[in-house]
Amino acid sequence: MELNAGAGGNGSHKTASERDEVAALESLQFTDEIRRLMSAPGGDNASSFTALLELPAPQAVQLIQSPDSAKLIAAPAPAPAPNVDDFRGSFQFPFNCGLIDRAARFSVFAGDGNINGNNKSNSPEPTSYNSSASLQKPVKNEPAETESSQPLVSDPTVENRSIKRKDREKVKGSSKKSKTSAKESSEDAEKLPYVHVRARRGQATDSHSLAERARREKINARMKLLQDLVPGCSKISGTALVLDEIINHVQSLQRQVEFLSMRLAAVNPRIDFNLDSVFTAESGSLMDSNFSGMVIPMMWPEVQLNGNRQQYPQQLHLDAFQQPVSGREEVCNSYLTPENSLLSYDSSGNSASLHSNQLKMEL
Amino acid sequence: MNPSSLKSRFATRFLRALTQIHARKPICSSSPTEIFRRYRRIKAAADKSMAYSVRSRKTWTGAVLWKLRSRSCGRRSAKTSTFIKSQQAIMKRTRHEKQNKNTTTTTTTGEHGVGFGVEASELRELVPGGEAMDYCNLLDETAHYIKCLTTQVKVMKKIADFYSL
């Protein structure tokens, strides 16, 4: 059995993990408690306790004296209950399956004898941590803990999340240890039967926080998509500015649509629309035959076309954005004149097919 | 050009609508009022054809079509009907979400109105049908809406350029 092996001090991996645990434990300022427990040597109580901790006991004392508390805080070891029984409970925290198994076996083994023994050893000590209350709870909790060791194993992802939360909260928790340890111990003891708990005081219950986290991640993913859609948004950091940029973009797009429809309203009367055929027809010959029926105003050479196209949209955009709605009608009137000038050009129909092909390719 | 893309679908519909508009009322006078009326019709046609061209079901398309229909029916009923419609949308969405995701209903229904400050309310005003959505879906709708608006602008620009020559 592992316990026997542990008692013999041979389980090096176990000792290392337990050493880490104990180290972390006293790093959270339970040094007094541990010393008291360690130094109570007489009889079975102490020996059983030391047997539980087995080899690490003297090493724990060494670690107490070592100044490396910072490292210990950073180590992903279970936190903190001030009492021995809570220690035992904390051994059951799941950082690896082996530990869980060992912890389960420990608690089963120690459930009968050592609890009473430790109760005796603890009772004469000054109970600054309201240990009596917390002692009772772990007694009840331990069988539940052994049962919960299985679900502990089966929820690695949740554990990982809780482990991360632990690491984050650990530093916070350690700072208010001494004052709030009593409350925390009782709360930790209450939460011990449940999985992943390391939730600190003030932390929401897990289902809500997980759901909220999932929601937040969804929102962040969508914000990223929006940033990609909106040009020039990827450089900006900060949600509010990105949102402002998105809002501006949507507004500008809506205004462009209005503006273009205004332009179409002004332009179109001159021209007959048979462009459906342009898009429905796949073959080029079909398009050419349809074009013969179309009235197409003509036609600059292409270079000039492109130049004019670029000019007009810029002017139109600037005008539209600056003027109020009533001014739009004037703008429309001003558009008609350049269009008149364009339409007055009647070059040959060679460019007609070229132009419609061009439009098709562009679209 | 992909015949089944959003762009081509929108372009076909929009051009058909344009031909209808021009066939209905060949322009007799280029007075500002005439042009303005025509502009209104064209804009409505553009929005409508965009809303119809969308394949996936989105809230904003329904809202756009609703507004257009209510506007054509009568302006008095527009506001109330949009309000009723938004309420129905909320009901549908909460029911839908309850069926799918049990855990998130409390958070999503609580999100409506508790946006991220001023920007969320502004966004809701801009995106059609945005009042009745929670923040998460609002961002989704905004992304789709921006995509559709950009295609709309591109197509209309090309058409306008084509015909302004």
mmCIF file of N, CA and C in Angstrom, chain A residues 220-288:
data_model
loop_
_atom_site.group_PDB
_atom_site.id
_atom_site.type_symbol
_atom_site.label_atom_id
_atom_site.label_comp_id
_atom_site.label_asym_id
_atom_site.label_seq_id
_atom_site.Cartn_x
_atom_site.Cartn_y
_atom_site.Cartn_z
ATOM 1 N N ASN A 220 -15.968 38.856 -27.649
ATOM 2 C CA ASN A 220 -14.648 39.268 -28.118
ATOM 3 C C ASN A 220 -14.351 38.731 -29.503
ATOM 4 N N ALA A 221 -14.782 37.508 -29.762
ATOM 5 C CA ALA A 221 -14.555 36.952 -31.101
ATOM 6 C C ALA A 221 -15.297 37.770 -32.144
ATOM 7 N N ARG A 222 -16.526 38.159 -31.822
ATOM 8 C CA ARG A 222 -17.287 38.928 -32.788
ATOM 9 C C ARG A 222 -16.715 40.314 -32.981
ATOM 10 N N MET A 223 -16.195 40.878 -31.909
ATOM 11 C CA MET A 223 -15.564 42.184 -32.060
ATOM 12 C C MET A 223 -14.365 42.085 -32.987
ATOM 13 N N LYS A 224 -13.656 40.972 -32.876
ATOM 14 C CA LYS A 224 -12.498 40.805 -33.776
ATOM 15 C C LYS A 224 -12.938 40.731 -35.222
ATOM 16 N N LEU A 225 -14.030 40.007 -35.463
ATOM 17 C CA LEU A 225 -14.535 39.916 -36.837
ATOM 18 C C LEU A 225 -14.900 41.292 -37.357
ATOM 19 N N LEU A 226 -15.565 42.058 -36.508
ATOM 20 C CA LEU A 226 -15.951 43.402 -36.918
ATOM 21 C C LEU A 226 -14.729 44.247 -37.210
ATOM 22 N N GLN A 227 -13.709 44.080 -36.399
ATOM 23 C CA GLN A 227 -12.489 44.846 -36.640
ATOM 24 C C GLN A 227 -11.890 44.524 -38.002
ATOM 25 N N ASP A 228 -12.007 43.251 -38.381
ATOM 26 C CA ASP A 228 -11.478 42.892 -39.691
ATOM 27 C C ASP A 228 -12.310 43.479 -40.809
ATOM 28 N N LEU A 229 -13.621 43.553 -40.578
ATOM 29 C CA LEU A 229 -14.494 44.064 -41.630
ATOM 30 C C LEU A 229 -14.266 45.548 -41.863
ATOM 31 N N VAL A 230 -14.177 46.264 -40.777
ATOM 32 C CA VAL A 230 -14.059 47.715 -40.900
ATOM 33 C C VAL A 230 -12.610 48.076 -41.184
ATOM 34 N N PRO A 231 -12.370 48.789 -42.253
ATOM 35 C CA PRO A 231 -10.979 49.099 -42.584
ATOM 36 C C PRO A 231 -10.404 50.096 -41.596
ATOM 37 N N GLY A 232 -9.193 49.838 -41.202
ATOM 38 C CA GLY A 232 -8.533 50.772 -40.306
ATOM 39 C C GLY A 232 -8.858 50.562 -38.852
ATOM 40 N N CYS A 233 -9.531 49.479 -38.557
ATOM 41 C CA CYS A 233 -9.941 49.255 -37.184
ATOM 42 C C CYS A 233 -8.985 48.350 -36.434
ATOM 43 N N SER A 234 -8.187 47.624 -37.159
ATOM 44 C CA SER A 234 -7.343 46.640 -36.495
ATOM 45 C C SER A 234 -6.238 47.300 -35.691
ATOM 46 N N LYS A 235 -5.913 48.520 -36.040
ATOM 47 C CA LYS A 235 -4.845 49.181 -35.303
ATOM 48 C C LYS A 235 -5.328 49.684 -33.960
ATOM 49 N N ILE A 236 -6.594 49.976 -33.892
ATOM 50 C CA ILE A 236 -7.115 50.594 -32.681
ATOM 51 C C ILE A 236 -7.246 49.536 -31.593
ATOM 52 N N SER A 237 -6.840 49.901 -30.416
ATOM 53 C CA SER A 237 -7.016 48.995 -29.291
ATOM 54 C C SER A 237 -7.997 49.628 -28.318
ATOM 55 N N GLY A 238 -8.817 48.813 -27.753
ATOM 56 C CA GLY A 238 -9.810 49.371 -26.843
ATOM 57 C C GLY A 238 -11.181 49.239 -27.447
ATOM 58 N N THR A 239 -12.088 48.703 -26.659
ATOM 59 C CA THR A 239 -13.396 48.372 -27.214
ATOM 60 C C THR A 239 -14.182 49.608 -27.617
ATOM 61 N N ALA A 240 -14.109 50.643 -26.809
ATOM 62 C CA ALA A 240 -14.960 51.802 -27.061
ATOM 63 C C ALA A 240 -14.576 52.479 -28.369
ATOM 64 N N LEU A 241 -13.274 52.623 -28.597
ATOM 65 C CA LEU A 241 -12.855 53.285 -29.835
ATOM 66 C C LEU A 241 -13.204 52.443 -31.045
ATOM 67 N N VAL A 242 -13.046 51.145 -30.900
ATOM 68 C CA VAL A 242 -13.399 50.277 -32.017
ATOM 69 C C VAL A 242 -14.878 50.400 -32.331
ATOM 70 N N LEU A 243 -15.687 50.443 -31.280
ATOM 71 C CA LEU A 243 -17.120 50.580 -31.493
ATOM 72 C C LEU A 243 -17.444 51.914 -32.165
ATOM 73 N N ASP A 244 -16.760 52.951 -31.729
ATOM 74 C CA ASP A 244 -16.982 54.245 -32.381
ATOM 75 C C ASP A 244 -16.647 54.175 -33.862
ATOM 76 N N GLU A 245 -15.554 53.523 -34.146
ATOM 77 C CA GLU A 245 -15.143 53.398 -35.537
ATOM 78 C C GLU A 245 -16.182 52.613 -36.342
ATOM 79 N N ILE A 246 -16.688 51.564 -35.731
ATOM 80 C CA ILE A 246 -17.695 50.757 -36.422
ATOM 81 C C ILE A 246 -18.939 51.586 -36.694
ATOM 82 N N ILE A 247 -19.333 52.350 -35.690
ATOM 83 C CA ILE A 247 -20.530 53.173 -35.859
ATOM 84 C C ILE A 247 -20.324 54.184 -36.970
ATOM 85 N N ASN A 248 -19.148 54.793 -36.994
ATOM 86 C CA ASN A 248 -18.877 55.752 -38.075
ATOM 87 C C ASN A 248 -18.928 55.084 -39.432
ATOM 88 N N HIS A 249 -18.380 53.903 -39.487
ATOM 89 C CA HIS A 249 -18.364 53.205 -40.766
ATOM 90 C C HIS A 249 -19.763 52.886 -41.236
ATOM 91 N N VAL A 250 -20.598 52.396 -40.316
ATOM 92 C CA VAL A 250 -21.976 52.074 -40.701
ATOM 93 C C VAL A 250 -22.702 53.328 -41.170
ATOM 94 N N GLN A 251 -22.495 54.415 -40.447
ATOM 95 C CA GLN A 251 -23.149 55.664 -40.852
ATOM 96 C C GLN A 251 -22.683 56.115 -42.226
ATOM 97 N N SER A 252 -21.399 56.008 -42.467
ATOM 98 C CA SER A 252 -20.896 56.454 -43.767
ATOM 99 C C SER A 252 -21.425 55.563 -44.884
ATOM 100 N N LEU A 253 -21.526 54.277 -44.618
ATOM 101 C CA LEU A 253 -22.065 53.385 -45.644
ATOM 102 C C LEU A 253 -23.525 53.713 -45.933
ATOM 103 N N GLN A 254 -24.284 53.966 -44.903
ATOM 104 C CA GLN A 254 -25.688 54.298 -45.124
ATOM 105 C C GLN A 254 -25.807 55.589 -45.921
ATOM 106 N N ARG A 255 -24.985 56.543 -45.578
ATOM 107 C CA ARG A 255 -25.034 57.805 -46.322
ATOM 108 C C ARG A 255 -24.627 57.609 -47.759
ATOM 109 N N GLN A 256 -23.656 56.750 -47.992
ATOM 110 C CA GLN A 256 -23.241 56.472 -49.369
ATOM 111 C C GLN A 256 -24.369 55.859 -50.163
ATOM 112 N N VAL A 257 -25.109 54.960 -49.525
ATOM 113 C CA VAL A 257 -26.226 54.333 -50.232
ATOM 114 C C VAL A 257 -27.259 55.392 -50.614
ATOM 115 N N GLU A 258 -27.570 56.247 -49.665
ATOM 116 C CA GLU A 258 -28.545 57.301 -49.963
ATOM 117 C C GLU A 258 -28.061 58.156 -51.098
ATOM 118 N N PHE A 259 -26.843 58.538 -51.036
ATOM 119 C CA PHE A 259 -26.219 59.387 -51.983
ATOM 120 C C PHE A 259 -26.187 58.780 -53.366
ATOM 121 N N LEU A 260 -25.870 57.506 -53.440
ATOM 122 C CA LEU A 260 -25.838 56.829 -54.730
ATOM 123 C C LEU A 260 -27.237 56.679 -55.295
ATOM 124 N N SER A 261 -28.203 56.442 -54.456
ATOM 125 C CA SER A 261 -29.562 56.314 -54.987
ATOM 126 C C SER A 261 -30.051 57.664 -55.488
ATOM 127 N N MET A 262 -29.604 58.714 -54.817
ATOM 128 C CA MET A 262 -29.930 60.048 -55.318
ATOM 129 C C MET A 262 -29.325 60.256 -56.695
ATOM 130 N N ARG A 263 -28.111 59.821 -56.819
ATOM 131 C CA ARG A 263 -27.422 59.953 -58.099
ATOM 132 C C ARG A 263 -28.111 59.136 -59.174
ATOM 133 N N LEU A 264 -28.498 57.964 -58.840
ATOM 134 C CA LEU A 264 -29.200 57.130 -59.810
ATOM 135 C C LEU A 264 -30.528 57.757 -60.200
ATOM 136 N N ALA A 265 -31.178 58.383 -59.246
ATOM 137 C CA ALA A 265 -32.447 59.018 -59.556
ATOM 138 C C ALA A 265 -32.251 60.147 -60.558
ATOM 139 N N ALA A 266 -31.131 60.826 -60.376
ATOM 140 C CA ALA A 266 -30.881 61.943 -61.274
ATOM 141 C C ALA A 266 -30.434 61.467 -62.649
ATOM 142 N N VAL A 267 -29.623 60.459 -62.660
ATOM 143 C CA VAL A 267 -29.000 60.056 -63.904
ATOM 144 C C VAL A 267 -29.945 59.328 -64.820
ATOM 145 N N ASN A 268 -30.652 58.436 -64.271
ATOM 146 C CA ASN A 268 -31.209 57.362 -65.071
ATOM 147 C C ASN A 268 -32.178 57.722 -66.161
ATOM 148 N N PRO A 269 -32.912 58.757 -65.986
ATOM 149 C CA PRO A 269 -33.947 59.006 -66.988
ATOM 150 C C PRO A 269 -33.466 58.956 -68.430
ATOM 151 N N ARG A 270 -32.191 59.231 -68.635
ATOM 152 C CA ARG A 270 -31.759 59.297 -70.026
ATOM 153 C C ARG A 270 -31.598 57.931 -70.661
ATOM 154 N N ILE A 271 -31.443 56.933 -69.831
ATOM 155 C CA ILE A 271 -30.953 55.684 -70.401
ATOM 156 C C ILE A 271 -31.998 54.593 -70.226
ATOM 157 N N ASP A 272 -32.019 53.754 -71.224
ATOM 158 C CA ASP A 272 -32.912 52.625 -71.144
ATOM 159 C C ASP A 272 -32.211 51.478 -70.425
ATOM 160 N N PHE A 273 -32.956 50.807 -69.562
ATOM 161 C CA PHE A 273 -32.311 49.760 -68.786
ATOM 162 C C PHE A 273 -32.568 48.401 -69.381
ATOM 163 N N ASN A 274 -31.544 47.840 -69.962
ATOM 164 C CA ASN A 274 -31.701 46.441 -70.338
ATOM 165 C C ASN A 274 -30.536 45.633 -69.852
ATOM 166 N N LEU A 275 -30.054 46.053 -68.728
ATOM 167 C CA LEU A 275 -28.860 45.366 -68.253
ATOM 168 C C LEU A 275 -29.143 44.015 -67.633
ATOM 169 N N ASP A 276 -30.413 43.700 -67.448
ATOM 170 C CA ASP A 276 -30.702 42.363 -66.927
ATOM 171 C C ASP A 276 -30.039 41.319 -67.784
ATOM 172 N N SER A 277 -30.161 41.537 -69.030
ATOM 173 C CA SER A 277 -29.601 40.566 -69.947
ATOM 174 C C SER A 277 -28.104 40.446 -69.766
ATOM 175 N N VAL A 278 -27.495 41.528 -69.362
ATOM 176 C CA VAL A 278 -26.053 41.472 -69.151
ATOM 177 C C VAL A 278 -25.715 40.450 -68.088
ATOM 178 N N PHE A 279 -26.515 40.443 -67.057
ATOM 179 C CA PHE A 279 -26.152 39.569 -65.945
ATOM 180 C C PHE A 279 -26.713 38.180 -66.091
ATOM 181 N N THR A 280 -27.847 38.070 -66.732
ATOM 182 C CA THR A 280 -28.424 36.735 -66.856
ATOM 183 C C THR A 280 -27.708 35.931 -67.923
ATOM 184 N N ALA A 281 -27.257 36.601 -68.939
ATOM 185 C CA ALA A 281 -26.618 35.884 -70.042
ATOM 186 C C ALA A 281 -25.189 35.512 -69.689
ATOM 187 N N GLU A 282 -24.872 34.297 -69.960
ATOM 188 C CA GLU A 282 -23.513 33.843 -69.689
ATOM 189 C C GLU A 282 -22.610 34.074 -70.872
ATOM 190 N N SER A 283 -23.112 33.823 -72.025
ATOM 191 C CA SER A 283 -22.258 33.856 -73.209
ATOM 192 C C SER A 283 -22.094 35.274 -73.713
ATOM 193 N N GLY A 284 -21.017 35.493 -74.352
ATOM 194 C CA GLY A 284 -20.722 36.834 -74.854
ATOM 195 C C GLY A 284 -21.555 37.180 -76.062
ATOM 196 N N SER A 285 -21.875 36.182 -76.854
ATOM 197 C CA SER A 285 -22.636 36.471 -78.066
ATOM 198 C C SER A 285 -24.014 36.966 -77.709
ATOM 199 N N LEU A 286 -24.579 36.398 -76.710
ATOM 200 C CA LEU A 286 -25.908 36.818 -76.283
ATOM 201 C C LEU A 286 -25.876 38.274 -75.860
ATOM 202 N N MET A 287 -24.832 38.625 -75.150
ATOM 203 C CA MET A 287 -24.726 39.995 -74.678
ATOM 204 C C MET A 287 -24.641 40.956 -75.842
ATOM 205 N N ASP A 288 -23.863 40.556 -76.830
ATOM 206 C CA ASP A 288 -23.703 41.479 -77.957
ATOM 207 C C ASP A 288 -25.032 41.695 -78.657
#
